[in-house]
């Protein structure tokens, strides 16, 4: 923990592996803390690979007073207003869909076209659908992802066995796109320079805050830039070693509601 008082004005929270516990739920002890932060004028930001609609549902009525860095930074919103989106060129999105179809000949992998309006999948089996539905409240099953009439914020891939092992199938896109292993089973592909950190910087600038007034929490590779954008960065104890190396501090694991523990101490 910092050895001095911290002027906390914004708290940025990754969801899976960080705030959300292994049971898939936000710890009950977080909700009164959220209310206290709002009462004190602290902006709470959900920074996640999850869909904006999913995050809003997760936080319920509190969402209207929050900030969101959704879809790994490709959509930024604050107090019910979408401030920015960054979309993949249609030809690039189509190429990624085709690459995943090729990979599926060798691996158990499925594709999510992460649109501005909705998420879209063409793989209809219950196992894949139920996994995707955790992260995509707005989700449509269609016959062909190449026919989607929406702009792609990113294209994501769920590999049943290991996302790092599937990443080489998307290596040809690294010259023009950003390929991120965002979880043990997930790969996200989006435009270069777009990440949770760039989304957080947009909000910080809008609100006129300094980096040393920002506290951020994360656990995996797609949180690295988020932690860089905060003056006080916490890696979860259960997080990836690369995240530990990048953060200034280590928080208790999400299995012990580590975010709550740290915030209670920081906020007194």
PDB file of C-alpha atoms in Angstrom, residues 110 112 128 131-132 135-136 156-159 163 180-188:
ATOM      1  CA  UNK A 110     -15.420 -19.740 -31.931  1.00  0.00           C
ATOM      2  CA  UNK A 112     -17.570 -13.144 -31.697  1.00  0.00           C
ATOM      3  CA  UNK A 128     -20.107 -21.712 -26.953  1.00  0.00           C
ATOM      4  CA  UNK A 131     -19.820 -18.833 -22.577  1.00  0.00           C
ATOM      5  CA  UNK A 132     -20.219 -15.794 -24.840  1.00  0.00           C
ATOM      6  CA  UNK A 135     -19.906 -11.199 -21.535  1.00  0.00           C
ATOM      7  CA  UNK A 136     -22.480 -10.126 -24.152  1.00  0.00           C
ATOM      8  CA  UNK A 156     -12.879 -11.853 -30.347  1.00  0.00           C
ATOM      9  CA  UNK A 157     -12.119 -15.544 -30.267  1.00  0.00           C
ATOM     10  CA  UNK A 158     -12.827 -18.106 -27.572  1.00  0.00           C
ATOM     11  CA  UNK A 159     -10.492 -21.118 -27.635  1.00  0.00           C
ATOM     12  CA  UNK A 163      -5.847 -18.799 -26.191  1.00  0.00           C
ATOM     13  CA  UNK A 180      -4.190  -9.361 -27.507  1.00  0.00           C
ATOM     14  CA  UNK A 181      -4.469 -12.512 -25.411  1.00  0.00           C
ATOM     15  CA  UNK A 182      -6.967 -11.104 -22.927  1.00  0.00           C
ATOM     16  CA  UNK A 183      -7.564 -14.235 -20.855  1.00  0.00           C
ATOM     17  CA  UNK A 184      -6.637 -17.913 -20.675  1.00  0.00           C
ATOM     18  CA  UNK A 185      -9.245 -18.667 -23.370  1.00  0.00           C
ATOM     19  CA  UNK A 186      -9.822 -15.321 -25.105  1.00  0.00           C
ATOM     20  CA  UNK A 187      -8.099 -13.408 -27.896  1.00  0.00           C
ATOM     21  CA  UNK A 188      -9.185  -9.885 -28.858  1.00  0.00           C
TER      22      UNK A 188
END
